């Protein structure tokens, strides 16, 4: 099969690799398209190490099941599916508590098992979710939508009438959409004004318009010391800071600010199996929520290199079309 291969940090080449074979409990998907997300870009740039080179990246995938492993019903062949790219072991303590997102033996497509930027992808059957025929851009955004919807499901405080979203990458855009869908007035903040304009087109208000006011809910999708400083500064007393950004640098926060602000700081990582994907698939299929609205750029697989290079500076999400499925 053809695949986009990361041959070294910063350089992708299109090459041929052997077709993967579905083992017991697995299905093989003819990949229709793959969205690029921040974690893929971290692997591309070398900030996160690939397990080996050449490496196949990508995890936000949809496609059609075209082969099944020995014990998987053949009725699955032909189904349009979206991929839940983090497979859990279902045996560790965390899995037993239902927190599969923190499984100690988590297998992540494109991170520690081969990624989706290829013509074929093998995943466990239960992690390939059958879904109605929807626009490709909606299908490619089901995974990032699930990250956001799971974060809102986990929220320990009720949703307020207004919220501030800090950082308008794909996660921030998707969070803005999800909050707007629930009737929350969203103020959006980013250092990139093109992203602020994109969020405004989706229905958010530029945060500068509400400058200075505190918010009962602040969502930080970046996690850098500078974005978290902005976020911590904007929380209303008793308010919640919901964190989605993965940044390993330490933050500046005093116990006094935490106590006086009576803050609730909550982190949320991906989603738990099976409830979160099940909910998103039903939600998107019902037509209530079109996550593909955050997409701005499409490339063919052959243009993976420029797609990766430019995706960091475009206002919306970038995706790669792989097979002409529809
Ligand atoms: Zn992602
Ligand atoms: Zn586990």
PDB file of C-alpha atoms and ligand atoms in Angstrom:
ATOM      1  CA  UNK A   1       0.000   0.000   0.000  1.00  0.00           C
ATOM      2  CA  UNK A   2       0.930   3.638  -0.351  1.00  0.00           C
ATOM      3  CA  UNK A   3       1.685   5.518   2.876  1.00  0.00           C
ATOM      4  CA  UNK A   4       3.024   8.877   4.027  1.00  0.00           C
ATOM      5  CA  UNK A   5       6.261   7.975   5.813  1.00  0.00           C
ATOM      6  CA  UNK A   6       8.008  10.228   8.279  1.00  0.00           C
ATOM      7  CA  UNK A   7      11.606   9.382   7.336  1.00  0.00           C
ATOM      8  CA  UNK A   8      13.146  11.829   9.810  1.00  0.00           C
ATOM      9  CA  UNK A   9      11.776  14.752  11.850  1.00  0.00           C
ATOM     10  CA  UNK A  10      10.336  17.333   9.452  1.00  0.00           C
ATOM     11  CA  UNK A  11      10.440  15.157   6.309  1.00  0.00           C
ATOM     12  CA  UNK A  12       7.588  13.047   4.903  1.00  0.00           C
ATOM     13  CA  UNK A  13       7.907  10.876   1.806  1.00  0.00           C
ATOM     14  CA  UNK A  14       5.264   8.863  -0.011  1.00  0.00           C
ATOM     15  CA  UNK A  15       6.378   5.241  -0.159  1.00  0.00           C
ATOM     16  CA  UNK A  16       5.184   1.665  -0.507  1.00  0.00           C
ATOM     17  CA  UNK A  17       4.915  -0.600   2.541  1.00  0.00           C
ATOM     18  CA  UNK A  18       3.414  -4.094   2.928  1.00  0.00           C
ATOM     19  CA  UNK A  19      -0.387  -4.234   3.370  1.00  0.00           C
ATOM     20  CA  UNK A  20      -1.228  -4.758   7.064  1.00  0.00           C
ATOM     21  CA  UNK A  21      -3.185  -7.963   7.768  1.00  0.00           C
ATOM     22  CA  UNK A  22      -6.112  -7.919  10.234  1.00  0.00           C
ATOM     23  CA  UNK A  23      -5.488 -10.337  13.108  1.00  0.00           C
ATOM     24  CA  UNK A  24      -8.082 -11.827  15.493  1.00  0.00           C
ATOM     25  CA  UNK A  25     -10.572  -9.169  16.601  1.00  0.00           C
ATOM     26  CA  UNK A  26      -9.319  -6.666  14.029  1.00  0.00           C
ATOM     27  CA  UNK A  27     -10.666  -5.014  10.886  1.00  0.00           C
ATOM     28  CA  UNK A  28      -8.872  -3.476   7.926  1.00  0.00           C
ATOM     29  CA  UNK A  29     -10.096  -0.099   6.729  1.00  0.00           C
ATOM     30  CA  UNK A  30      -9.717   1.491   3.303  1.00  0.00           C
ATOM     31  CA  UNK A  31      -8.856   4.941   4.619  1.00  0.00           C
ATOM     32  CA  UNK A  32     -10.920   7.820   3.224  1.00  0.00           C
ATOM     33  CA  UNK A  33      -9.202  10.682   4.989  1.00  0.00           C
ATOM     34  CA  UNK A  34      -7.228  11.741   8.033  1.00  0.00           C
ATOM     35  CA  UNK A  35      -7.233  14.987   9.990  1.00  0.00           C
ATOM     36  CA  UNK A  36      -3.988  16.470  11.256  1.00  0.00           C
ATOM     37  CA  UNK A  37      -3.856  17.466  14.894  1.00  0.00           C
ATOM     38  CA  UNK A  38      -1.380  19.067  17.264  1.00  0.00           C
ATOM     39  CA  UNK A  39      -0.020  15.731  18.454  1.00  0.00           C
ATOM     40  CA  UNK A  40       0.719  14.651  14.846  1.00  0.00           C
ATOM     41  CA  UNK A  41       2.533  17.922  14.276  1.00  0.00           C
ATOM     42  CA  UNK A  42       4.583  17.269  17.445  1.00  0.00           C
ATOM     43  CA  UNK A  43       5.646  13.896  15.993  1.00  0.00           C
ATOM     44  CA  UNK A  44       6.295  15.460  12.559  1.00  0.00           C
ATOM     45  CA  UNK A  45       8.544  18.156  14.035  1.00  0.00           C
ATOM     46  CA  UNK A  46      10.412  15.722  16.288  1.00  0.00           C
ATOM     47  CA  UNK A  47       9.217  17.407  19.510  1.00  0.00           C
ATOM     48  CA  UNK A  48       7.648  14.015  20.264  1.00  0.00           C
ATOM     49  CA  UNK A  49       9.831  11.068  19.226  1.00  0.00           C
ATOM     50  CA  UNK A  50       8.383   8.566  16.755  1.00  0.00           C
ATOM     51  CA  UNK A  51       8.912   4.968  17.975  1.00  0.00           C
ATOM     52  CA  UNK A  52      11.018   4.316  14.836  1.00  0.00           C
ATOM     53  CA  UNK A  53      11.709   5.745  11.368  1.00  0.00           C
ATOM     54  CA  UNK A  54      10.173   5.557   8.842  1.00  0.00           C
ATOM     55  CA  UNK A  55       6.934   6.064  10.810  1.00  0.00           C
ATOM     56  CA  UNK A  56       3.289   6.351   9.701  1.00  0.00           C
ATOM     57  CA  UNK A  57       1.527   9.205  11.535  1.00  0.00           C
ATOM     58  CA  UNK A  58      -2.141  10.185  11.788  1.00  0.00           C
ATOM     59  CA  UNK A  59      -5.070   9.058  13.943  1.00  0.00           C
ATOM     60  CA  UNK A  60      -8.193  11.113  13.063  1.00  0.00           C
ATOM     61  CA  UNK A  61      -9.427   8.715  10.404  1.00  0.00           C
ATOM     62  CA  UNK A  62     -12.521   7.496   8.618  1.00  0.00           C
ATOM     63  CA  UNK A  63     -12.987   4.930   5.881  1.00  0.00           C
ATOM     64  CA  UNK A  64     -14.710   1.723   4.813  1.00  0.00           C
ATOM     65  CA  UNK A  65     -14.061  -1.706   6.305  1.00  0.00           C
ATOM     66  CA  UNK A  66     -12.730  -3.906   3.480  1.00  0.00           C
ATOM     67  CA  UNK A  67     -11.407  -6.974   5.342  1.00  0.00           C
ATOM     68  CA  UNK A  68     -11.895  -8.570   8.768  1.00  0.00           C
ATOM     69  CA  UNK A  69      -9.839 -10.798  11.051  1.00  0.00           C
ATOM     70  CA  UNK A  70     -10.687 -14.491  11.601  1.00  0.00           C
ATOM     71  CA  UNK A  71     -13.294 -14.015  14.377  1.00  0.00           C
ATOM     72  CA  UNK A  72     -14.948 -10.772  13.205  1.00  0.00           C
ATOM     73  CA  UNK A  73     -18.363 -11.064  11.478  1.00  0.00           C
ATOM     74  CA  UNK A  74     -18.047 -10.492   7.730  1.00  0.00           C
ATOM     75  CA  UNK A  75     -21.149  -8.242   7.899  1.00  0.00           C
ATOM     76  CA  UNK A  76     -18.786  -5.507   8.965  1.00  0.00           C
ATOM     77  CA  UNK A  77     -17.259  -5.395   5.460  1.00  0.00           C
ATOM     78  CA  UNK A  78     -18.564  -2.362   3.590  1.00  0.00           C
ATOM     79  CA  UNK A  79     -19.444  -0.331   6.683  1.00  0.00           C
ATOM     80  CA  UNK A  80     -18.402   3.314   6.792  1.00  0.00           C
ATOM     81  CA  UNK A  81     -16.519   3.801  10.057  1.00  0.00           C
ATOM     82  CA  UNK A  82     -14.692   6.370  12.122  1.00  0.00           C
ATOM     83  CA  UNK A  83     -11.678   5.222  14.116  1.00  0.00           C
ATOM     84  CA  UNK A  84     -11.372   5.534  17.885  1.00  0.00           C
ATOM     85  CA  UNK A  85      -7.582   5.642  17.821  1.00  0.00           C
ATOM     86  CA  UNK A  86      -6.788   4.883  21.476  1.00  0.00           C
ATOM     87  CA  UNK A  87      -7.292   1.189  22.167  1.00  0.00           C
ATOM     88  CA  UNK A  88      -7.426   0.124  25.818  1.00  0.00           C
ATOM     89  CA  UNK A  89      -6.324  -3.198  27.378  1.00  0.00           C
ATOM     90  CA  UNK A  90      -9.524  -3.650  29.476  1.00  0.00           C
ATOM     91  CA  UNK A  91      -7.424  -5.447  32.105  1.00  0.00           C
ATOM     92  CA  UNK A  92      -5.526  -2.797  34.073  1.00  0.00           C
ATOM     93  CA  UNK A  93      -6.893  -1.058  37.203  1.00  0.00           C
ATOM     94  CA  UNK A  94      -7.703   2.124  35.311  1.00  0.00           C
ATOM     95  CA  UNK A  95      -9.597   0.256  32.604  1.00  0.00           C
ATOM     96  CA  UNK A  96     -11.476  -1.589  35.353  1.00  0.00           C
ATOM     97  CA  UNK A  97     -12.464   1.800  36.803  1.00  0.00           C
ATOM     98  CA  UNK A  98     -13.741   2.855  33.362  1.00  0.00           C
ATOM     99  CA  UNK A  99     -10.916   5.340  32.814  1.00  0.00           C
ATOM    100  CA  UNK A 100      -9.656   3.757  29.586  1.00  0.00           C
ATOM    101  CA  UNK A 101      -8.152   7.119  28.570  1.00  0.00           C
ATOM    102  CA  UNK A 102      -5.428   6.474  31.150  1.00  0.00           C
ATOM    103  CA  UNK A 103      -4.926   2.767  30.351  1.00  0.00           C
ATOM    104  CA  UNK A 104      -1.358   1.791  31.205  1.00  0.00           C
ATOM    105  CA  UNK A 105      -1.137  -0.339  28.054  1.00  0.00           C
ATOM    106  CA  UNK A 106      -2.920   2.133  25.779  1.00  0.00           C
ATOM    107  CA  UNK A 107      -2.274   1.556  22.067  1.00  0.00           C
ATOM    108  CA  UNK A 108      -2.519   4.766  20.088  1.00  0.00           C
ATOM    109  CA  UNK A 109      -2.792   4.813  16.310  1.00  0.00           C
ATOM    110  CA  UNK A 110       0.009   6.957  14.891  1.00  0.00           C
ATOM    111  CA  UNK A 111       1.787   7.152  18.264  1.00  0.00           C
ATOM    112  CA  UNK A 112       2.807   3.639  19.302  1.00  0.00           C
ATOM    113  CA  UNK A 113       1.109   1.623  16.560  1.00  0.00           C
ATOM    114  CA  UNK A 114       1.109   2.400  12.816  1.00  0.00           C
ATOM    115  CA  UNK A 115      -0.855   5.497  11.876  1.00  0.00           C
ATOM    116  CA  UNK A 116      -3.651   6.200   9.430  1.00  0.00           C
ATOM    117  CA  UNK A 117      -1.829   8.219   6.757  1.00  0.00           C
ATOM    118  CA  UNK A 118      -1.889   5.222   4.444  1.00  0.00           C
ATOM    119  CA  UNK A 119      -4.303   3.490   2.094  1.00  0.00           C
ATOM    120  CA  UNK A 120      -5.062   0.772   4.656  1.00  0.00           C
ATOM    121  CA  UNK A 121      -5.341   0.791   8.454  1.00  0.00           C
ATOM    122  CA  UNK A 122      -5.838  -2.134  10.846  1.00  0.00           C
ATOM    123  CA  UNK A 123      -7.552  -1.472  14.195  1.00  0.00           C
ATOM    124  CA  UNK A 124      -9.461  -3.588  16.741  1.00  0.00           C
ATOM    125  CA  UNK A 125     -13.024  -4.084  15.487  1.00  0.00           C
ATOM    126  CA  UNK A 126     -14.627  -2.498  18.574  1.00  0.00           C
ATOM    127  CA  UNK A 127     -12.622   0.679  17.948  1.00  0.00           C
ATOM    128  CA  UNK A 128     -14.027   1.075  14.400  1.00  0.00           C
ATOM    129  CA  UNK A 129     -17.396   2.798  14.870  1.00  0.00           C
ATOM    130  CA  UNK A 130     -19.991   2.322  12.185  1.00  0.00           C
ATOM    131  CA  UNK A 131     -21.469   5.689  11.244  1.00  0.00           C
ATOM    132  CA  UNK A 132     -24.074   7.081   8.852  1.00  0.00           C
ATOM    133  CA  UNK A 133     -23.045   8.646   5.553  1.00  0.00           C
ATOM    134  CA  UNK A 134     -22.024  12.176   6.433  1.00  0.00           C
ATOM    135  CA  UNK A 135     -19.877  14.788   4.719  1.00  0.00           C
ATOM    136  CA  UNK A 136     -16.199  13.745   4.757  1.00  0.00           C
ATOM    137  CA  UNK A 137     -15.275  16.836   6.773  1.00  0.00           C
ATOM    138  CA  UNK A 138     -17.688  15.791   9.547  1.00  0.00           C
ATOM    139  CA  UNK A 139     -16.319  12.227   9.551  1.00  0.00           C
ATOM    140  CA  UNK A 140     -12.743  13.434   9.827  1.00  0.00           C
ATOM    141  CA  UNK A 141     -13.689  15.558  12.849  1.00  0.00           C
ATOM    142  CA  UNK A 142     -15.488  12.931  14.941  1.00  0.00           C
ATOM    143  CA  UNK A 143     -12.354  12.113  16.953  1.00  0.00           C
ATOM    144  CA  UNK A 144     -11.444  15.700  17.888  1.00  0.00           C
ATOM    145  CA  UNK A 145     -15.140  16.360  18.611  1.00  0.00           C
ATOM    146  CA  UNK A 146     -15.102  13.421  21.033  1.00  0.00           C
ATOM    147  CA  UNK A 147     -12.143  14.888  22.924  1.00  0.00           C
ATOM    148  CA  UNK A 148     -14.116  18.081  23.474  1.00  0.00           C
ATOM    149  CA  UNK A 149     -17.465  16.466  24.252  1.00  0.00           C
ATOM    150  CA  UNK A 150     -15.782  14.107  26.750  1.00  0.00           C
ATOM    151  CA  UNK A 151     -14.206  17.117  28.485  1.00  0.00           C
ATOM    152  CA  UNK A 152     -17.649  18.721  28.824  1.00  0.00           C
ATOM    153  CA  UNK A 153     -19.152  15.437  30.058  1.00  0.00           C
ATOM    154  CA  UNK A 154     -16.463  15.240  32.752  1.00  0.00           C
ATOM    155  CA  UNK A 155     -16.927  18.844  33.863  1.00  0.00           C
ATOM    156  CA  UNK A 156     -17.693  18.814  37.602  1.00  0.00           C
ATOM    157  CA  UNK A 157     -19.461  22.193  37.529  1.00  0.00           C
ATOM    158  CA  UNK A 158     -22.642  23.061  35.587  1.00  0.00           C
ATOM    159  CA  UNK A 159     -22.213  24.928  32.295  1.00  0.00           C
ATOM    160  CA  UNK A 160     -22.466  28.703  32.807  1.00  0.00           C
ATOM    161  CA  UNK A 161     -24.030  31.168  30.335  1.00  0.00           C
ATOM    162  CA  UNK A 162     -20.686  32.491  29.135  1.00  0.00           C
ATOM    163  CA  UNK A 163     -17.230  30.967  28.781  1.00  0.00           C
ATOM    164  CA  UNK A 164     -13.771  31.951  27.580  1.00  0.00           C
ATOM    165  CA  UNK A 165     -11.827  29.669  25.230  1.00  0.00           C
ATOM    166  CA  UNK A 166      -8.079  30.352  25.203  1.00  0.00           C
ATOM    167  CA  UNK A 167      -6.183  28.947  22.193  1.00  0.00           C
ATOM    168  CA  UNK A 168      -7.994  28.497  18.891  1.00  0.00           C
ATOM    169  CA  UNK A 169      -6.290  25.506  17.336  1.00  0.00           C
ATOM    170  CA  UNK A 170      -8.571  22.633  16.322  1.00  0.00           C
ATOM    171  CA  UNK A 171      -9.401  21.863  19.967  1.00  0.00           C
ATOM    172  CA  UNK A 172     -10.279  25.453  20.762  1.00  0.00           C
ATOM    173  CA  UNK A 173     -12.404  25.797  17.612  1.00  0.00           C
ATOM    174  CA  UNK A 174     -14.188  22.536  18.396  1.00  0.00           C
ATOM    175  CA  UNK A 175     -14.713  23.537  22.028  1.00  0.00           C
ATOM    176  CA  UNK A 176     -16.187  26.844  20.844  1.00  0.00           C
ATOM    177  CA  UNK A 177     -18.605  24.980  18.545  1.00  0.00           C
ATOM    178  CA  UNK A 178     -19.626  22.553  21.288  1.00  0.00           C
ATOM    179  CA  UNK A 179     -20.254  25.317  23.835  1.00  0.00           C
ATOM    180  CA  UNK A 180     -22.197  27.424  21.305  1.00  0.00           C
ATOM    181  CA  UNK A 181     -24.287  24.357  20.488  1.00  0.00           C
ATOM    182  CA  UNK A 182     -25.256  24.197  24.172  1.00  0.00           C
ATOM    183  CA  UNK A 183     -26.296  27.812  24.254  1.00  0.00           C
ATOM    184  CA  UNK A 184     -23.166  29.149  25.962  1.00  0.00           C
ATOM    185  CA  UNK A 185     -21.923  32.557  24.771  1.00  0.00           C
ATOM    186  CA  UNK A 186     -18.292  31.931  23.801  1.00  0.00           C
ATOM    187  CA  UNK A 187     -15.496  34.488  24.028  1.00  0.00           C
ATOM    188  CA  UNK A 188     -12.498  33.350  22.000  1.00  0.00           C
ATOM    189  CA  UNK A 189      -8.863  34.304  22.454  1.00  0.00           C
ATOM    190  CA  UNK A 190      -5.718  33.560  20.437  1.00  0.00           C
ATOM    191  CA  UNK A 191      -2.529  35.402  19.537  1.00  0.00           C
ATOM    192  CA  UNK A 192      -3.324  34.628  15.851  1.00  0.00           C
ATOM    193  CA  UNK A 193      -5.985  37.089  14.633  1.00  0.00           C
ATOM    194  CA  UNK A 194      -6.928  34.883  11.629  1.00  0.00           C
ATOM    195  CA  UNK A 195      -7.987  32.229  14.125  1.00  0.00           C
ATOM    196  CA  UNK A 196      -9.991  34.738  16.122  1.00  0.00           C
ATOM    197  CA  UNK A 197     -11.774  35.727  12.866  1.00  0.00           C
ATOM    198  CA  UNK A 198     -12.437  32.068  12.035  1.00  0.00           C
ATOM    199  CA  UNK A 199     -13.926  31.521  15.515  1.00  0.00           C
ATOM    200  CA  UNK A 200     -16.014  34.669  15.081  1.00  0.00           C
ATOM    201  CA  UNK A 201     -17.430  33.238  11.843  1.00  0.00           C
ATOM    202  CA  UNK A 202     -18.453  30.160  13.850  1.00  0.00           C
ATOM    203  CA  UNK A 203     -20.373  32.390  16.275  1.00  0.00           C
ATOM    204  CA  UNK A 204     -17.863  33.257  19.008  1.00  0.00           C
ATOM    205  CA  UNK A 205     -17.090  36.774  20.236  1.00  0.00           C
ATOM    206  CA  UNK A 206     -13.472  38.042  20.187  1.00  0.00           C
ATOM    207  CA  UNK A 207     -12.307  37.982  23.811  1.00  0.00           C
ATOM    208  CA  UNK A 208     -11.000  41.523  23.522  1.00  0.00           C
ATOM    209  CA  UNK A 209     -14.651  42.605  23.350  1.00  0.00           C
ATOM    210  CA  UNK A 210     -15.126  41.378  26.913  1.00  0.00           C
ATOM    211  CA  UNK A 211     -11.663  42.322  28.110  1.00  0.00           C
ATOM    212  CA  UNK A 212     -11.085  42.351  31.801  1.00  0.00           C
ATOM    213  CA  UNK A 213     -14.270  40.513  32.733  1.00  0.00           C
ATOM    214  CA  UNK A 214     -13.885  37.240  34.592  1.00  0.00           C
ATOM    215  CA  UNK A 215     -15.533  34.003  33.458  1.00  0.00           C
ATOM    216  CA  UNK A 216     -17.102  31.167  35.427  1.00  0.00           C
ATOM    217  CA  UNK A 217     -15.605  28.765  32.875  1.00  0.00           C
ATOM    218  CA  UNK A 218     -12.268  29.181  31.104  1.00  0.00           C
ATOM    219  CA  UNK A 219     -11.077  26.458  28.740  1.00  0.00           C
ATOM    220  CA  UNK A 220      -7.345  26.454  28.038  1.00  0.00           C
ATOM    221  CA  UNK A 221      -6.458  24.317  25.018  1.00  0.00           C
ATOM    222  CA  UNK A 222      -2.765  25.291  24.922  1.00  0.00           C
ATOM    223  CA  UNK A 223      -1.316  24.695  28.389  1.00  0.00           C
ATOM    224  CA  UNK A 224       1.786  26.830  27.867  1.00  0.00           C
ATOM    225  CA  UNK A 225       2.966  29.005  30.769  1.00  0.00           C
ATOM    226  CA  UNK A 226       1.848  32.136  28.885  1.00  0.00           C
ATOM    227  CA  UNK A 227      -1.632  30.886  27.901  1.00  0.00           C
ATOM    228  CA  UNK A 228      -2.225  29.475  31.387  1.00  0.00           C
ATOM    229  CA  UNK A 229      -1.235  32.818  32.900  1.00  0.00           C
ATOM    230  CA  UNK A 230      -3.967  34.459  30.778  1.00  0.00           C
ATOM    231  CA  UNK A 231      -6.475  31.737  31.669  1.00  0.00           C
ATOM    232  CA  UNK A 232      -5.794  31.795  35.423  1.00  0.00           C
ATOM    233  CA  UNK A 233      -6.183  35.543  35.356  1.00  0.00           C
ATOM    234  CA  UNK A 234      -9.661  35.394  33.800  1.00  0.00           C
ATOM    235  CA  UNK A 235     -11.411  32.949  36.176  1.00  0.00           C
ATOM    236  CA  UNK A 236     -14.288  34.292  38.245  1.00  0.00           C
ATOM    237  CA  UNK A 237     -14.207  33.451  41.979  1.00  0.00           C
ATOM    238  CA  UNK A 238     -15.462  29.881  42.330  1.00  0.00           C
ATOM    239  CA  UNK A 239     -15.028  29.335  38.596  1.00  0.00           C
ATOM    240  CA  UNK A 240     -13.530  26.438  36.711  1.00  0.00           C
ATOM    241  CA  UNK A 241     -10.430  26.195  34.548  1.00  0.00           C
ATOM    242  CA  UNK A 242     -10.756  23.259  32.156  1.00  0.00           C
ATOM    243  CA  UNK A 243      -7.377  22.245  30.717  1.00  0.00           C
ATOM    244  CA  UNK A 244      -6.869  20.336  27.450  1.00  0.00           C
ATOM    245  CA  UNK A 245      -3.385  21.448  26.399  1.00  0.00           C
ATOM    246  CA  UNK A 246      -0.431  19.090  26.838  1.00  0.00           C
ATOM    247  CA  UNK A 247       2.589  21.188  27.740  1.00  0.00           C
ATOM    248  CA  UNK A 248       5.235  19.876  30.125  1.00  0.00           C
ATOM    249  CA  UNK A 249       6.563  23.205  31.380  1.00  0.00           C
ATOM    250  CA  UNK A 250       5.786  24.184  34.999  1.00  0.00           C
ATOM    251  CA  UNK A 251       3.167  26.857  35.650  1.00  0.00           C
ATOM    252  CA  UNK A 252       3.152  29.783  37.998  1.00  0.00           C
ATOM    253  CA  UNK A 253       0.267  29.503  40.433  1.00  0.00           C
ATOM    254  CA  UNK A 254       0.286  30.500  44.064  1.00  0.00           C
ATOM    255  CA  UNK A 255      -1.750  28.724  46.707  1.00  0.00           C
ATOM    256  CA  UNK A 256      -3.091  32.153  47.637  1.00  0.00           C
ATOM    257  CA  UNK A 257      -4.512  32.748  44.137  1.00  0.00           C
ATOM    258  CA  UNK A 258      -6.019  29.255  44.172  1.00  0.00           C
ATOM    259  CA  UNK A 259      -7.595  29.673  47.624  1.00  0.00           C
ATOM    260  CA  UNK A 260      -8.755  33.266  47.270  1.00  0.00           C
ATOM    261  CA  UNK A 261     -10.123  32.483  43.812  1.00  0.00           C
ATOM    262  CA  UNK A 262     -11.778  29.267  45.106  1.00  0.00           C
ATOM    263  CA  UNK A 263     -10.774  27.804  41.770  1.00  0.00           C
ATOM    264  CA  UNK A 264     -11.578  24.426  40.369  1.00  0.00           C
ATOM    265  CA  UNK A 265      -8.851  23.280  37.990  1.00  0.00           C
ATOM    266  CA  UNK A 266      -9.804  20.264  35.924  1.00  0.00           C
ATOM    267  CA  UNK A 267      -7.795  18.345  33.318  1.00  0.00           C
ATOM    268  CA  UNK A 268      -9.317  16.129  30.650  1.00  0.00           C
ATOM    269  CA  UNK A 269      -7.442  13.633  28.451  1.00  0.00           C
ATOM    270  CA  UNK A 270      -9.082  12.182  25.314  1.00  0.00           C
ATOM    271  CA  UNK A 271     -12.156   9.975  26.034  1.00  0.00           C
ATOM    272  CA  UNK A 272     -13.241   6.765  27.696  1.00  0.00           C
ATOM    273  CA  UNK A 273     -14.381   3.646  25.862  1.00  0.00           C
ATOM    274  CA  UNK A 274     -17.081   3.004  24.840  1.00  0.00           C
ATOM    275  CA  UNK A 275     -19.361   5.766  26.138  1.00  0.00           C
ATOM    276  CA  UNK A 276     -17.707   8.841  24.659  1.00  0.00           C
ATOM    277  CA  UNK A 277     -17.336   7.720  21.036  1.00  0.00           C
ATOM    278  CA  UNK A 278     -20.781   6.135  21.148  1.00  0.00           C
ATOM    279  CA  UNK A 279     -22.253   9.473  22.239  1.00  0.00           C
ATOM    280  CA  UNK A 280     -20.417  11.530  19.603  1.00  0.00           C
ATOM    281  CA  UNK A 281     -21.290   9.143  16.770  1.00  0.00           C
ATOM    282  CA  UNK A 282     -24.986   9.348  17.731  1.00  0.00           C
ATOM    283  CA  UNK A 283     -24.846  13.107  18.223  1.00  0.00           C
ATOM    284  CA  UNK A 284     -23.172  13.806  14.863  1.00  0.00           C
ATOM    285  CA  UNK A 285     -25.332  11.271  12.995  1.00  0.00           C
ATOM    286  CA  UNK A 286     -28.456  12.990  14.340  1.00  0.00           C
ATOM    287  CA  UNK A 287     -27.325  16.053  12.380  1.00  0.00           C
ATOM    288  CA  UNK A 288     -27.425  18.319  15.421  1.00  0.00           C
ATOM    289  CA  UNK A 289     -23.750  19.039  15.381  1.00  0.00           C
ATOM    290  CA  UNK A 290     -21.550  19.449  12.289  1.00  0.00           C
ATOM    291  CA  UNK A 291     -17.957  19.264  13.593  1.00  0.00           C
ATOM    292  CA  UNK A 292     -16.576  19.634  10.050  1.00  0.00           C
ATOM    293  CA  UNK A 293     -17.207  23.368  10.287  1.00  0.00           C
ATOM    294  CA  UNK A 294     -13.730  23.753  11.822  1.00  0.00           C
ATOM    295  CA  UNK A 295     -12.049  22.424   8.648  1.00  0.00           C
ATOM    296  CA  UNK A 296     -10.272  24.951   6.414  1.00  0.00           C
ATOM    297  CA  UNK A 297      -7.753  23.043   4.279  1.00  0.00           C
ATOM    298  CA  UNK A 298      -7.744  19.792   2.280  1.00  0.00           C
ATOM    299  CA  UNK A 299      -4.755  18.135   0.588  1.00  0.00           C
ATOM    300  CA  UNK A 300      -4.250  14.836  -1.245  1.00  0.00           C
ATOM    301  CA  UNK A 301      -2.025  12.261   0.524  1.00  0.00           C
ATOM    302  CA  UNK A 302       0.749  13.053  -1.971  1.00  0.00           C
ATOM    303  CA  UNK A 303       0.939  16.570  -0.494  1.00  0.00           C
ATOM    304  CA  UNK A 304       1.458  15.394   3.096  1.00  0.00           C
ATOM    305  CA  UNK A 305       4.717  17.366   3.390  1.00  0.00           C
ATOM    306  CA  UNK A 306       3.226  20.819   2.627  1.00  0.00           C
ATOM    307  CA  UNK A 307       0.083  19.895   4.577  1.00  0.00           C
ATOM    308  CA  UNK A 308       2.170  19.325   7.717  1.00  0.00           C
ATOM    309  CA  UNK A 309       4.322  22.388   7.107  1.00  0.00           C
ATOM    310  CA  UNK A 310       1.346  24.726   6.669  1.00  0.00           C
ATOM    311  CA  UNK A 311      -1.178  23.249   9.119  1.00  0.00           C
ATOM    312  CA  UNK A 312       0.285  25.151  12.066  1.00  0.00           C
ATOM    313  CA  UNK A 313      -0.431  28.522  10.464  1.00  0.00           C
ATOM    314  CA  UNK A 314      -3.882  27.999   8.879  1.00  0.00           C
ATOM    315  CA  UNK A 315      -6.886  29.164  10.904  1.00  0.00           C
ATOM    316  CA  UNK A 316      -8.870  25.889  10.767  1.00  0.00           C
ATOM    317  CA  UNK A 317      -8.196  22.174  10.626  1.00  0.00           C
ATOM    318  CA  UNK A 318      -6.182  20.541   7.829  1.00  0.00           C
ATOM    319  CA  UNK A 319      -7.032  17.080   6.520  1.00  0.00           C
ATOM    320  CA  UNK A 320      -5.634  14.720   3.918  1.00  0.00           C
ATOM    321  CA  UNK A 321      -7.936  12.940   1.478  1.00  0.00           C
ATOM    322  CA  UNK A 322      -6.683   9.451   0.791  1.00  0.00           C
ATOM    323  CA  UNK A 323      -9.227   7.477  -1.242  1.00  0.00           C
ATOM    324  CA  UNK A 324     -12.128   8.824  -3.271  1.00  0.00           C
ATOM    325  CA  UNK A 325     -14.764   6.986  -1.233  1.00  0.00           C
ATOM    326  CA  UNK A 326     -17.859   9.065  -1.840  1.00  0.00           C
TER     327      UNK A 326
HETATM  328 ZN1  LIG B   1      -6.020  14.325  17.470  1.00  0.00          ZN
HETATM  329 ZN1  LIG B   2      -5.906  -0.789  30.522  1.00  0.00          ZN
END
